[in-house]
Coordinates of C-alpha atoms in Angstrom, one line a residue:
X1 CA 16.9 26.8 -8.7
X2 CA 13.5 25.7 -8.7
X3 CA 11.7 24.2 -5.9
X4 CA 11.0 21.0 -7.5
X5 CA 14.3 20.1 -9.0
X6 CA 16.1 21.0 -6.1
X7 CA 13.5 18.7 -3.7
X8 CA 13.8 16.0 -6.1
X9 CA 18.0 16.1 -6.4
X10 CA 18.1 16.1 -2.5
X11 CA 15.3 13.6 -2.3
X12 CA 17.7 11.4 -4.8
X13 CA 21.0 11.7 -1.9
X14 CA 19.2 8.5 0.1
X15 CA 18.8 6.6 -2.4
X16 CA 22.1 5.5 -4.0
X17 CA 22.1 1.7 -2.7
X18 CA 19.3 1.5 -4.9
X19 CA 21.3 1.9 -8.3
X20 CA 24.0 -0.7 -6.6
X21 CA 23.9 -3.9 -8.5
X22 CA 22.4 -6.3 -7.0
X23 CA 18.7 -6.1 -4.5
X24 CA 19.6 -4.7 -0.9
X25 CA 19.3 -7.1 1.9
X26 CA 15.8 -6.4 3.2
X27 CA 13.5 -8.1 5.7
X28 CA 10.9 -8.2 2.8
X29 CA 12.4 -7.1 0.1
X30 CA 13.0 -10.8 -1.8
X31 CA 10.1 -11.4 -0.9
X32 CA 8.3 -8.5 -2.7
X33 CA 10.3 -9.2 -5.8
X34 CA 8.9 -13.0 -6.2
X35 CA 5.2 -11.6 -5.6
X36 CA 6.2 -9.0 -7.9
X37 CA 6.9 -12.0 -10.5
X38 CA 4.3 -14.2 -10.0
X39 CA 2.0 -11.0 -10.4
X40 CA 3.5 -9.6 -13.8
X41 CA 3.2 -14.0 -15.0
X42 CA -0.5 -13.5 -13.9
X43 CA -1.0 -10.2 -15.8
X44 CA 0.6 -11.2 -19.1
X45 CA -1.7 -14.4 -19.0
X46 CA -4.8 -12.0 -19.5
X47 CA -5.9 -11.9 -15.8
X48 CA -6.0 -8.0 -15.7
X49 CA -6.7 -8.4 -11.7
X50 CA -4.2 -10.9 -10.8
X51 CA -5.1 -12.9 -7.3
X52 CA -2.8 -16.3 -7.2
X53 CA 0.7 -16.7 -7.0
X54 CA 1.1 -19.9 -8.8
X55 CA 4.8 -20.5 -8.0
X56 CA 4.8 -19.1 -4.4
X57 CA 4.7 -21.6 -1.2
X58 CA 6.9 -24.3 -2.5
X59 CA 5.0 -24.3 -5.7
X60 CA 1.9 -25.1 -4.6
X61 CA 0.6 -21.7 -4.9
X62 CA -0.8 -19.0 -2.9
X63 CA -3.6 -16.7 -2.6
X64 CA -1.6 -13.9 -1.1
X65 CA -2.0 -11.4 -4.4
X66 CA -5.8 -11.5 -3.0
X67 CA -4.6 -9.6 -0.1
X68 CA -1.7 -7.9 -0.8
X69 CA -1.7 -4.4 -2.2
X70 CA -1.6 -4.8 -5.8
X71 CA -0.9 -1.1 -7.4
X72 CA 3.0 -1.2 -6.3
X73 CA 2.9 -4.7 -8.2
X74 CA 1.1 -3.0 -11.2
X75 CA 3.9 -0.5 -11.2
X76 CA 6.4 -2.7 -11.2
X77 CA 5.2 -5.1 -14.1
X78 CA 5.3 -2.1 -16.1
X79 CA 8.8 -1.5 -15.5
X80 CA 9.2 -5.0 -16.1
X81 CA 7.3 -4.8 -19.2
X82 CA 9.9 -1.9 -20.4
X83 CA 12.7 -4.2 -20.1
X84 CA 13.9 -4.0 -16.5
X85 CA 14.8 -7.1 -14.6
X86 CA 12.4 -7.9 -11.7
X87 CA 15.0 -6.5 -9.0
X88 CA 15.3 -3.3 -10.8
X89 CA 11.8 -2.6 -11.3
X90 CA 11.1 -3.0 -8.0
X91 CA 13.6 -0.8 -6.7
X92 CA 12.5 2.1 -9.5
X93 CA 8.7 1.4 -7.5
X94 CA 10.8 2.0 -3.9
X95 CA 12.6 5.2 -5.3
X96 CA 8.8 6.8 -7.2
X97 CA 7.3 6.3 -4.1
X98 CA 9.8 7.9 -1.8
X99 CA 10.4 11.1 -4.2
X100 CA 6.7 11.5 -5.3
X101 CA 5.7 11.7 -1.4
X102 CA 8.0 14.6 -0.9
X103 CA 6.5 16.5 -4.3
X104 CA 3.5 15.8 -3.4
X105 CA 3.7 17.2 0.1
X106 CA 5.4 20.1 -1.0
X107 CA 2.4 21.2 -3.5
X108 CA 0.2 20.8 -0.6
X109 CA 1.8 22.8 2.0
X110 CA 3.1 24.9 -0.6
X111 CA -0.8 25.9 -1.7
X112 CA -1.7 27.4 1.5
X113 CA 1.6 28.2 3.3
X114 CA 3.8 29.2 0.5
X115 CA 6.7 27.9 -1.4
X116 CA 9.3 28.0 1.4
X117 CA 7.0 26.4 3.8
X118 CA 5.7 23.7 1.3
X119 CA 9.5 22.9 1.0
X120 CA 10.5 22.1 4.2
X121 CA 7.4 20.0 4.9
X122 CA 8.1 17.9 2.0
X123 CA 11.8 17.4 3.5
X124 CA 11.0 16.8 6.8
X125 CA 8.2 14.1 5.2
X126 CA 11.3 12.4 3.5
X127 CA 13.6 12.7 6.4
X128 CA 12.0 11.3 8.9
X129 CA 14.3 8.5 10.1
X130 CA 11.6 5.6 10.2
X131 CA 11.2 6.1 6.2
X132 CA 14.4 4.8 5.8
X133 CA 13.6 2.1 8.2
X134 CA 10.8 1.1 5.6
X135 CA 13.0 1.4 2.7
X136 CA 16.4 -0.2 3.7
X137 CA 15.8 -2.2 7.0
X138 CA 12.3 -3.8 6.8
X139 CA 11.9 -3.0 2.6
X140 CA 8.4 -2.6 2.5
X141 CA 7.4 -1.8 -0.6
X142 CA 3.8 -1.1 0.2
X143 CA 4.3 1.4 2.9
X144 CA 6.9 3.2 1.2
X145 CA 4.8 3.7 -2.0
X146 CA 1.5 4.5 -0.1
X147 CA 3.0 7.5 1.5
X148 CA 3.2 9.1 -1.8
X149 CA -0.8 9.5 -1.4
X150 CA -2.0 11.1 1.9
X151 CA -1.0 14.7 0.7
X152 CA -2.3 14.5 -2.9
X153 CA -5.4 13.6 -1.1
X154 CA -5.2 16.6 0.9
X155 CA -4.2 18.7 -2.1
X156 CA -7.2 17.6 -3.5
X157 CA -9.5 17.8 -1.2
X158 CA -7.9 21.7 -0.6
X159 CA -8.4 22.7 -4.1
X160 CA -12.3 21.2 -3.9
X161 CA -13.0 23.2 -1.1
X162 CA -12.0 26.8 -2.6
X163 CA -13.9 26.0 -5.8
X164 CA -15.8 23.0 -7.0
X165 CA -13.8 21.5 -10.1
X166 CA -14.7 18.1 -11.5
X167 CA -11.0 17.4 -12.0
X168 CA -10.0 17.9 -8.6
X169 CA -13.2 15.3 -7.8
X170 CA -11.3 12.8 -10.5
X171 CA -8.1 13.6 -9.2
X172 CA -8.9 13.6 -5.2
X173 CA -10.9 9.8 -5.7
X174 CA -7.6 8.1 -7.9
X175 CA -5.4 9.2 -5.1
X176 CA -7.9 7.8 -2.3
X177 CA -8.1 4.4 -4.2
X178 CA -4.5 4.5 -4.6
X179 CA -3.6 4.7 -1.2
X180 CA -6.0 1.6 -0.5
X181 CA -4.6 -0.1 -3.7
X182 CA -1.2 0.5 -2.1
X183 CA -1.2 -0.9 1.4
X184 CA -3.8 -2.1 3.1
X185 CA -3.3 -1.0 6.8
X186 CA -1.7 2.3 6.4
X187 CA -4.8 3.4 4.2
X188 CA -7.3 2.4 7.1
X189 CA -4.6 4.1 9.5
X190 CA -4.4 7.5 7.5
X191 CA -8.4 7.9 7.0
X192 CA -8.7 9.0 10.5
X193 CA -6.2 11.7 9.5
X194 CA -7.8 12.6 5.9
X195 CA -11.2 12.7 7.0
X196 CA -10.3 14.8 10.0
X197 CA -9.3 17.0 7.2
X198 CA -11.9 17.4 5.0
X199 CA -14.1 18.6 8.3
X200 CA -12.3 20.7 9.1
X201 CA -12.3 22.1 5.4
X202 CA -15.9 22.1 5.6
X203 CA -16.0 23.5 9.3
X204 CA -14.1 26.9 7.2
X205 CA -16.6 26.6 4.1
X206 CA -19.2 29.3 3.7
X207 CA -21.4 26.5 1.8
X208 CA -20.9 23.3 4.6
X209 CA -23.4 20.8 3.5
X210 CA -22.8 21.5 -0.6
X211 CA -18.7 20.7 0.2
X212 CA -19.7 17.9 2.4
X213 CA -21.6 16.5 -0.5
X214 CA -18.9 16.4 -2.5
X215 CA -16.4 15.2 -0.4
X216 CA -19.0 12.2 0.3
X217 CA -18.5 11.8 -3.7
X218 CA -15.0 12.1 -3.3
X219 CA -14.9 9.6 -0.8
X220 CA -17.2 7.1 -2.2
X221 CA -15.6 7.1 -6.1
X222 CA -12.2 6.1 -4.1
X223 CA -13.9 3.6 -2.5
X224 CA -15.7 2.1 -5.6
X225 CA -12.7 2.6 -7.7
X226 CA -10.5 0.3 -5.3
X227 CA -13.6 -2.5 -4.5
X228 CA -12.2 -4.9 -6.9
X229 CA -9.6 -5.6 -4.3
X230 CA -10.6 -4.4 -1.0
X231 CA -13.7 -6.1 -1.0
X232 CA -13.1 -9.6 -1.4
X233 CA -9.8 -8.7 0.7
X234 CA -12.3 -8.2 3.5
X235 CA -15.0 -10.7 3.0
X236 CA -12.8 -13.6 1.9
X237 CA -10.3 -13.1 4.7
X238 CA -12.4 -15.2 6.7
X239 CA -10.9 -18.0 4.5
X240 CA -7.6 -17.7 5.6
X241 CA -5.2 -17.2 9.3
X242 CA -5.5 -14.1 9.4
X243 CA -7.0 -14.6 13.1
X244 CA -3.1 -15.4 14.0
X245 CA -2.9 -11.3 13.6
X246 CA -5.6 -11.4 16.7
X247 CA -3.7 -13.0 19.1
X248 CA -1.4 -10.5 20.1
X249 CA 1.9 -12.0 19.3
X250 CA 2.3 -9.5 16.8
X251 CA 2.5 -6.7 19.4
X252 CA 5.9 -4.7 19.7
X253 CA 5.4 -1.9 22.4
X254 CA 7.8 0.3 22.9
X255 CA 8.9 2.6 25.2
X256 CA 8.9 6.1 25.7
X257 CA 12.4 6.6 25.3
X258 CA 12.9 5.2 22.3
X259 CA 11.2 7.8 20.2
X260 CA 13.5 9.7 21.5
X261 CA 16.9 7.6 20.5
X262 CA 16.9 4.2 19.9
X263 CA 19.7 2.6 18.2
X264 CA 19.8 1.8 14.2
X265 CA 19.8 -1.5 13.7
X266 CA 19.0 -4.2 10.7
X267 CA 17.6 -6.8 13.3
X268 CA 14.1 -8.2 13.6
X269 CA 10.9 -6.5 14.7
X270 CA 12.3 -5.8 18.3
X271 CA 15.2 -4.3 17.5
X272 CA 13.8 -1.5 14.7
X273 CA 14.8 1.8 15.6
X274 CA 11.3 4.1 16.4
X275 CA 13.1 7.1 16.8
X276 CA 11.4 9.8 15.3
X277 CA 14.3 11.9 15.1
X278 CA 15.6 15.4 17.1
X279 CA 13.9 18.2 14.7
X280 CA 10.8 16.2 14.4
X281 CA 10.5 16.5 18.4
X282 CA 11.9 19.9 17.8
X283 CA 8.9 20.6 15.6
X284 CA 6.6 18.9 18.3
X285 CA 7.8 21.3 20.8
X286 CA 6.7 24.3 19.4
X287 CA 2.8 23.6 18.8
X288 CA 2.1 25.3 21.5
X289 CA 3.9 28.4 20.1
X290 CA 2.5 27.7 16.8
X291 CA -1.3 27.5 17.6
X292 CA -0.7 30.7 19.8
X293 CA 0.5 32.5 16.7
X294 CA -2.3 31.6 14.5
X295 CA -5.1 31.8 17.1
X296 CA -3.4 35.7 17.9
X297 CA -3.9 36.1 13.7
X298 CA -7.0 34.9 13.8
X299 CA -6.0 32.3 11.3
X300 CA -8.1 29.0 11.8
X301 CA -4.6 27.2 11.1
X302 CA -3.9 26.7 14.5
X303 CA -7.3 24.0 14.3
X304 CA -5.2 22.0 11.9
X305 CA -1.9 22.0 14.1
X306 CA -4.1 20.9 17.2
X307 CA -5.8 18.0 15.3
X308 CA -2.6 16.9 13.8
X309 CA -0.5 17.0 17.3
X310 CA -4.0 15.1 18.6
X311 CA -3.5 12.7 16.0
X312 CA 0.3 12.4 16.8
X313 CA -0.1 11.7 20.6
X314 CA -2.8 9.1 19.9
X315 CA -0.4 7.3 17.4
X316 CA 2.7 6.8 19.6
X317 CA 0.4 6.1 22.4
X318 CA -0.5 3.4 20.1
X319 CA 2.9 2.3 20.7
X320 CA 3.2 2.0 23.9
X321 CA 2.2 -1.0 26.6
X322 CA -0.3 1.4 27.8
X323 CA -2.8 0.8 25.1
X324 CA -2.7 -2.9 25.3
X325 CA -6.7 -2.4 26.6
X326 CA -7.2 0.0 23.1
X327 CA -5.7 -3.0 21.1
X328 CA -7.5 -6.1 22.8
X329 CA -11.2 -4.1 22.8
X330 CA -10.6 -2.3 19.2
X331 CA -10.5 -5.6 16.6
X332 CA -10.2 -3.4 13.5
X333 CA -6.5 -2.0 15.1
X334 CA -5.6 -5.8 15.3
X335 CA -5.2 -6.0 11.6
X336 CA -2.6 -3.7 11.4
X337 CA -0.6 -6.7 12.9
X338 CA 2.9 -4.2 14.1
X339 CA 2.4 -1.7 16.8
X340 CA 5.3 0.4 15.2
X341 CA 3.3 1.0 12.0
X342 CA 1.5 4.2 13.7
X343 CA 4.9 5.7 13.0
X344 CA 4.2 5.9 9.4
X345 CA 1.4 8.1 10.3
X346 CA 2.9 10.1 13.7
X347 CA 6.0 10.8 10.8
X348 CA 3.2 13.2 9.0
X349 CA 2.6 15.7 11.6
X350 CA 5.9 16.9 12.1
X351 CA 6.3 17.4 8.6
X352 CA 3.3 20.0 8.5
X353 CA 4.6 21.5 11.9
X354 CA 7.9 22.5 10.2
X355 CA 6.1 24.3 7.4
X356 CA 3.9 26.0 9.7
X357 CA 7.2 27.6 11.4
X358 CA 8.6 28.5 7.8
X359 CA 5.4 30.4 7.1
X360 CA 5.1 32.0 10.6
X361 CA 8.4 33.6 10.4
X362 CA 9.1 37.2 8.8
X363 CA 10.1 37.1 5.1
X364 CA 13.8 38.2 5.7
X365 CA 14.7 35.3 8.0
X366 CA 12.9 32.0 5.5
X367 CA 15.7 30.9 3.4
X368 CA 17.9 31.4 5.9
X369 CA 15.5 28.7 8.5
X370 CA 14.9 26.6 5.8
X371 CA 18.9 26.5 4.3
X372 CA 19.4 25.8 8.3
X373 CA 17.1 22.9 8.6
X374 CA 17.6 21.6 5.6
X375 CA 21.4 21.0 6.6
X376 CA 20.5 19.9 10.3
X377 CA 17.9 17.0 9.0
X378 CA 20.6 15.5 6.2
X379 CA 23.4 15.9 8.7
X380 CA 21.0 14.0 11.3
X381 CA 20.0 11.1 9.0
X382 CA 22.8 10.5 6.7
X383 CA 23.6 7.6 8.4
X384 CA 20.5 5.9 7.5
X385 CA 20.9 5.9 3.8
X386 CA 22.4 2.4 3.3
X387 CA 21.5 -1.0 3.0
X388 CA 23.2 -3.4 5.1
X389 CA 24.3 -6.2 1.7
X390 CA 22.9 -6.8 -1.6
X391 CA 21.9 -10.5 -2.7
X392 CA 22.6 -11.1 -6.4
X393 CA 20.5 -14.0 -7.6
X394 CA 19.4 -14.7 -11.1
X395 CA 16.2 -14.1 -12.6
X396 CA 14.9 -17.4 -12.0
X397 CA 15.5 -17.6 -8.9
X398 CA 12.2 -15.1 -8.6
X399 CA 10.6 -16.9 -11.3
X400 CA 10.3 -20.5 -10.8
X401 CA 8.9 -22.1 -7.4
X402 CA 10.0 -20.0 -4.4
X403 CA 10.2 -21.4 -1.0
X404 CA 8.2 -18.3 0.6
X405 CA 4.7 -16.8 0.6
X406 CA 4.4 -14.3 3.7
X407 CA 6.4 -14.2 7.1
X408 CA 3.6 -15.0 9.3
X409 CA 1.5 -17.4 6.7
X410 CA -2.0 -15.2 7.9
X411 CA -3.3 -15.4 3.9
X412 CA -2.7 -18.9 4.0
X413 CA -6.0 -20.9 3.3
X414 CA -7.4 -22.1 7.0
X415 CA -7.2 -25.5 6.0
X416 CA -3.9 -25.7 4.7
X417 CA -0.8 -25.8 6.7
X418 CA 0.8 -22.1 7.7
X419 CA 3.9 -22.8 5.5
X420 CA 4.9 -25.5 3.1
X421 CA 8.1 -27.2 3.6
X422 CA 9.3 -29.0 0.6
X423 CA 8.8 -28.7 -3.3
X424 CA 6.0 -31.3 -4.6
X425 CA 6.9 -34.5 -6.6
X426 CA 5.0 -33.2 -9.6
X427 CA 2.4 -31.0 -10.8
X428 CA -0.6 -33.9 -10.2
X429 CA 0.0 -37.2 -8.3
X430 CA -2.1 -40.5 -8.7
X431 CA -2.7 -41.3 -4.6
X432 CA -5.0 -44.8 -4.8
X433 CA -5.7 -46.9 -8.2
X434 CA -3.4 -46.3 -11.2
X435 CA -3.4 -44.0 -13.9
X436 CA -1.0 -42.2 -15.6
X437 CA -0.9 -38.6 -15.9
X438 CA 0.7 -36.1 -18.6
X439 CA 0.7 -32.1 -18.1
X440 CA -0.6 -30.5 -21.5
X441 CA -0.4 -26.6 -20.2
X442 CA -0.1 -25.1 -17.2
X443 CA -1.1 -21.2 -16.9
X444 CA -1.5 -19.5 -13.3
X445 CA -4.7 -19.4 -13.4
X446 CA -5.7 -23.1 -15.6
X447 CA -3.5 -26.6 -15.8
X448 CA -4.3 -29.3 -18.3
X449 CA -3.9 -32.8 -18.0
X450 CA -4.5 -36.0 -20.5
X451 CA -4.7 -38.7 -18.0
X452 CA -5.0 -42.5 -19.0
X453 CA -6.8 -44.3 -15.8
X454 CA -6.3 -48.0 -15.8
X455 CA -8.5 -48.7 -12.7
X456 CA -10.7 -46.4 -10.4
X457 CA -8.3 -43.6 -9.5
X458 CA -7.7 -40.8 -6.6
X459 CA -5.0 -38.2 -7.8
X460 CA -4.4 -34.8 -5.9
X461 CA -3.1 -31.7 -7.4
X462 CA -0.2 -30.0 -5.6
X463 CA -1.7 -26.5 -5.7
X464 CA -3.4 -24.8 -2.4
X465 CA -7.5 -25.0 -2.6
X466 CA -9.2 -21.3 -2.6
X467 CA -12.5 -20.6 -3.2
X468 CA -12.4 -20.1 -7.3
X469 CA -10.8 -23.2 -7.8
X470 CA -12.4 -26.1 -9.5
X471 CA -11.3 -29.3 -11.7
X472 CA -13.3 -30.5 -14.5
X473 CA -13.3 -33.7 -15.6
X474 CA -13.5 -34.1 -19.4
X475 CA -15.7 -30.4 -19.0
X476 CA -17.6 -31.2 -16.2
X477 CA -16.9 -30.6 -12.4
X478 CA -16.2 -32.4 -9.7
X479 CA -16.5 -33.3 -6.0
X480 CA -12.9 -32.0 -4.8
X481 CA -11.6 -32.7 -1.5
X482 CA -9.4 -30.8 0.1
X483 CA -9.1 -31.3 4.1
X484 CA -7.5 -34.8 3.9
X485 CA -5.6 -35.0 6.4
X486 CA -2.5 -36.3 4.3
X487 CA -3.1 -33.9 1.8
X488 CA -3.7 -31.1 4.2
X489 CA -5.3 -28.0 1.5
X490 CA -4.1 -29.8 -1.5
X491 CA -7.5 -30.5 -3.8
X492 CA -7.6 -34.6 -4.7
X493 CA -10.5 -36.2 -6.3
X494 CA -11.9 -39.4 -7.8
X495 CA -12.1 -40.3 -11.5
X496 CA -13.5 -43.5 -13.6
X497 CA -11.5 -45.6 -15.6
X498 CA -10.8 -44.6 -18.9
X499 CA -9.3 -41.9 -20.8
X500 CA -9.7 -38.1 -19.6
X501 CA -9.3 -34.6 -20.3
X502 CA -8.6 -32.4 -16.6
X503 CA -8.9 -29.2 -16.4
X504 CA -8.2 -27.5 -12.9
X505 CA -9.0 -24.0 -13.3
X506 CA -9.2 -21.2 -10.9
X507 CA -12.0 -18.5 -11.7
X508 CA -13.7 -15.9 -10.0
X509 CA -16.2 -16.4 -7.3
X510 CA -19.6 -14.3 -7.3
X511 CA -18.2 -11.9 -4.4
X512 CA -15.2 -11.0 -6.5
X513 CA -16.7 -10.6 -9.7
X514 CA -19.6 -8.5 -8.3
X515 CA -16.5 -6.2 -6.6
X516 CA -15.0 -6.2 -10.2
X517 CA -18.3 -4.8 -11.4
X518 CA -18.4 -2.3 -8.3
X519 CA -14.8 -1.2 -9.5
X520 CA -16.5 -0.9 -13.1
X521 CA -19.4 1.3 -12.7
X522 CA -16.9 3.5 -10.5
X523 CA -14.8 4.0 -13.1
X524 CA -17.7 4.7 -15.8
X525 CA -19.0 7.1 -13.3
X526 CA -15.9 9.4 -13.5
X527 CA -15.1 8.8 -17.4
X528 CA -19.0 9.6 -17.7
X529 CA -18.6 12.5 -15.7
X530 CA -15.1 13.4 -17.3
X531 CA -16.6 13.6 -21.0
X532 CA -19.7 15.6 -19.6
X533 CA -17.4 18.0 -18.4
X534 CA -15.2 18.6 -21.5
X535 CA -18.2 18.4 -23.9
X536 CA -19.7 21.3 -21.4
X537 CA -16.3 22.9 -21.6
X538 CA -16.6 23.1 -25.0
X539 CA -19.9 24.3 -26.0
X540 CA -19.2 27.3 -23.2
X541 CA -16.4 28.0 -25.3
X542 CA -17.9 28.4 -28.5
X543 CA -20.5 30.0 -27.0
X544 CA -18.2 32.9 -25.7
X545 CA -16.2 33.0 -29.2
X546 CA -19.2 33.6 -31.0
X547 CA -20.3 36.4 -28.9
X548 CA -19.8 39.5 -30.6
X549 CA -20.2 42.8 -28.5

């Protein structure tokens, strides 16, 4: 049977709670399917890059879509746009990411190693016990999909290196910007790992400073490509509380032990199991004997299974009380919030280790390792494959005004409270004076009101203030206030007597539309350079058929 089919029907055996009826109990994961629905509302209103929630936080909105990795959300629309409810869409997103991670690790080991080897590693990247931790404990959407990216990265980036192609350039920069697009921390905690990588690609290059030139491209297309939402994720943070990710209540150490055995469980943070599992530690073990082997065939292998195990000790260190100093003195660590994140990155090494074995052993003996392990790691995790309920709610329940935004509030605007606690009274309130107010339309991103004002008037609009937000009064602006405190982040202003058109409306501040244009010119670049390329293509190959010798 071929490699692929038979990776992708055993990477299917976890996931049949996912076809139950019904959305798996999740810490997250009805969560993810309201943001999911207030994203697709935004998108199929015309606002391609979607950035409020309109119905989330009691219905008073949210700017959490700012901040929250959009391209799972993308991917899920789509679904949605094909027909599938909201639930389902989201768990077709959970199930692409978790098979495409294993394909995609199995081309890349595969490339260099060999088909046996690239299979294990691709298994060992599914079957590592704190995926399903991500998938049916915590149901983290965003973690889960951006595993599907660190090895397409290093595919790419592999293929570069032998010979310069301008699709693996396109190809190699997507997958970099998609891993940012898809979660936030794990994509700063993997570029450690990935750029490790490419030097020591370059390090084994006969033409170092033309590869590092192009993997500076590489790097910097990914980066431009993804600006439209990393950038103002990073300079507009300073708007929210996210500083309640700094103080340290957020820190889970663990200890050593447990990544040895600790016991499965659908609790809270504490209680996760960060057990990496026995053949992962098995693979661990043998390092030593592995960078031996290479270093005796003078194969410059064994660099990559030191730096890897290098990068594995540092991330369960990470873990443990002892780098409480590393996380106080080292902000930029902070904003990865969970301790037990670095296991989505100390998860990778082992997978590489096992293929490493696979190719180091003699011919005869492969299939027979590989049919050996392959049994071993389902035997070992087949326990993990379920989800503890499903909830079975209607459609507009995810739909209409949810009583939820994150679980620590740290995207919430600064001046508003951390969480809302009860639905408003109405869309727009008349607070001093009297008027009377009727809603004409009301959009995500734009709400229109025909209010008749009898006398002098304050009114306050139930929806969150964020920079982009502004209400006009019969077209033009005004003054908004929005740190009263008994309106705490809700915008209220003052308007005359009369008759009057309001339009509150949020738009795009200058930072976000100049990352918008960033993301542009990115993406011009690499069409540009696409259509170069084939037009090149082209004339070389009428060149050649014209030749007659």
């Amino acid at each position: 049977m071929n490699s692929y089919f038979l990776l992708i029907l055993i990477s299917l055996l976890p996931l049949g709670d996912l076809f139950h009826h019904g959305l798996f109990i999740s810490h997250d994961g009805q969560d993810h399917v309201a943001r999911i629905a207030n994203f697709y509302q935004s998108l199929v209103e015309g606002n391609l890059v979607p950035r409020w929630a309109a119905n989330l936080n009691w219905g008073y909105g949210h700017p959490i879509l700012m901040f929250l990795y959009p391209l799972p959300s993308y991917f899920a629309s789509f679904f949605h746009f094909l027909g599938f409810s909201f639930v389902d869409s989201t768990k077709i997103v959970f199930a692409l990411g978790f098979i495409l991670s294993g394909i995609f690790a199995y081309l890349w080991v595969k490339e260099f190693w060999g088909r046996e080897a690239g299979f294990l590693a691709g298994i060992f990247y599914l079957f590592a016990s704190y995926r399903f931790v991500d998938l049916y404990v915590r149901g983290a959407i965003g973690e889960n999909f951006a595993f599907v990216w660190p090895p397409l990265i290093c595919l790419f980036a592999l293929k570069l290196s032998r010979k310069f192609r301008w699709h693996y350039l396109v190809g190699g920069s997507l997958s970099l910007a998609a891993l940012i697009l898809s979660h936030n921390a794990l994509s700063l905690m993997f570029l450690p790992l990935i750029f490790g990588y490419m030097a020591y690609l370059v390090y084994q290059s006969n033409q170092k400073f033309l590869y590092t030139l192009y993997f500076i491209l590489y790097t910097l297309y990914g980066f431009l490509l993804s600006a439209f939402f990393w950038f103002p994720a990073f300079f507009e943070g300073k708007y929210t509380l996210r500083s309640i990710l700094l103080t340290g209540e957020f820190f889970r150490f663990r200890s050593l032990s447990e990544f040895f055995w600790s016991p499965w469980s659908y609790g809270g943070e504490t209680q996760l199991s960060v057990q990496l599992g026995i053949l992962q530690w098995l693979m661990v073990g043998l390092t030593p004997f592995l960078i031996y082997r290479f270093w005796k065939k003078k194969d410059k292998s064994w660099m990559l299974i030191g730096g890897l195990l290098a990068i594995f000790i540092v991330s369960l260190f990470l873990l443990t009380e002892y780098s409480l100093p590393v996380w106080r003195t080292v902000r930029i660590i902070q904003n990865f919030q969970f301790t037990w994140r670095f296991l989505s990155l100390a998860i990778f090494p082992p997978a590489v280790f096992a293929g490493a074995l696979i190719y180091l052993l003699p011919k005869k003996f492969k299939l027979f390792a590989v049919s050996c392990l392959l049994l071993a790691v389902l035997f070992l995790n087949k326990t993990y494959w379920h989800a503890k309920d499903f909830s079975y709610k209607d459609e507009s329940f995810y739909t209409g005004a949810y009583a939820g935004t994150t679980d620590t509030g740290e995207s919430s605007p600064r001046w508003s409270v951390r969480f809302m606690e009860k639905f408003p009274k109405a869309p727009m309130e008349v607070i001093e004076g009297k008027a009377e107010v009727k809603e004409i339309s009301r959009l995500t991103t734009e709400h229109i009101y025909q209010i008749d004002v009898k006398s002098p008037s304050r009114l306050v609009e139930n929806t969150l203030y964020f920079p982009g937000w502004q209400v006009l009064v019969d077209g033009q602006p005004v003054l908004v206030e929005f740190q009263d405190p008994a309106h705490r982040g809700l915008m209220t202003f003052y308007i005359p007597e009369g008759e009057h058109r309001v339009v509150v409306r949020f738009g795009e501040t200058k930072l976000r539309l100049f990352a918008n244009v960033v993301s542009l010119v990115g993406m011009i670049g690499l069409v540009f350079g696409s259509i170069i390329k084939v037009r090149f293509y082209e004339k070389t190959q009428n060149f050649s058929s014209g030749c007659h010798f």
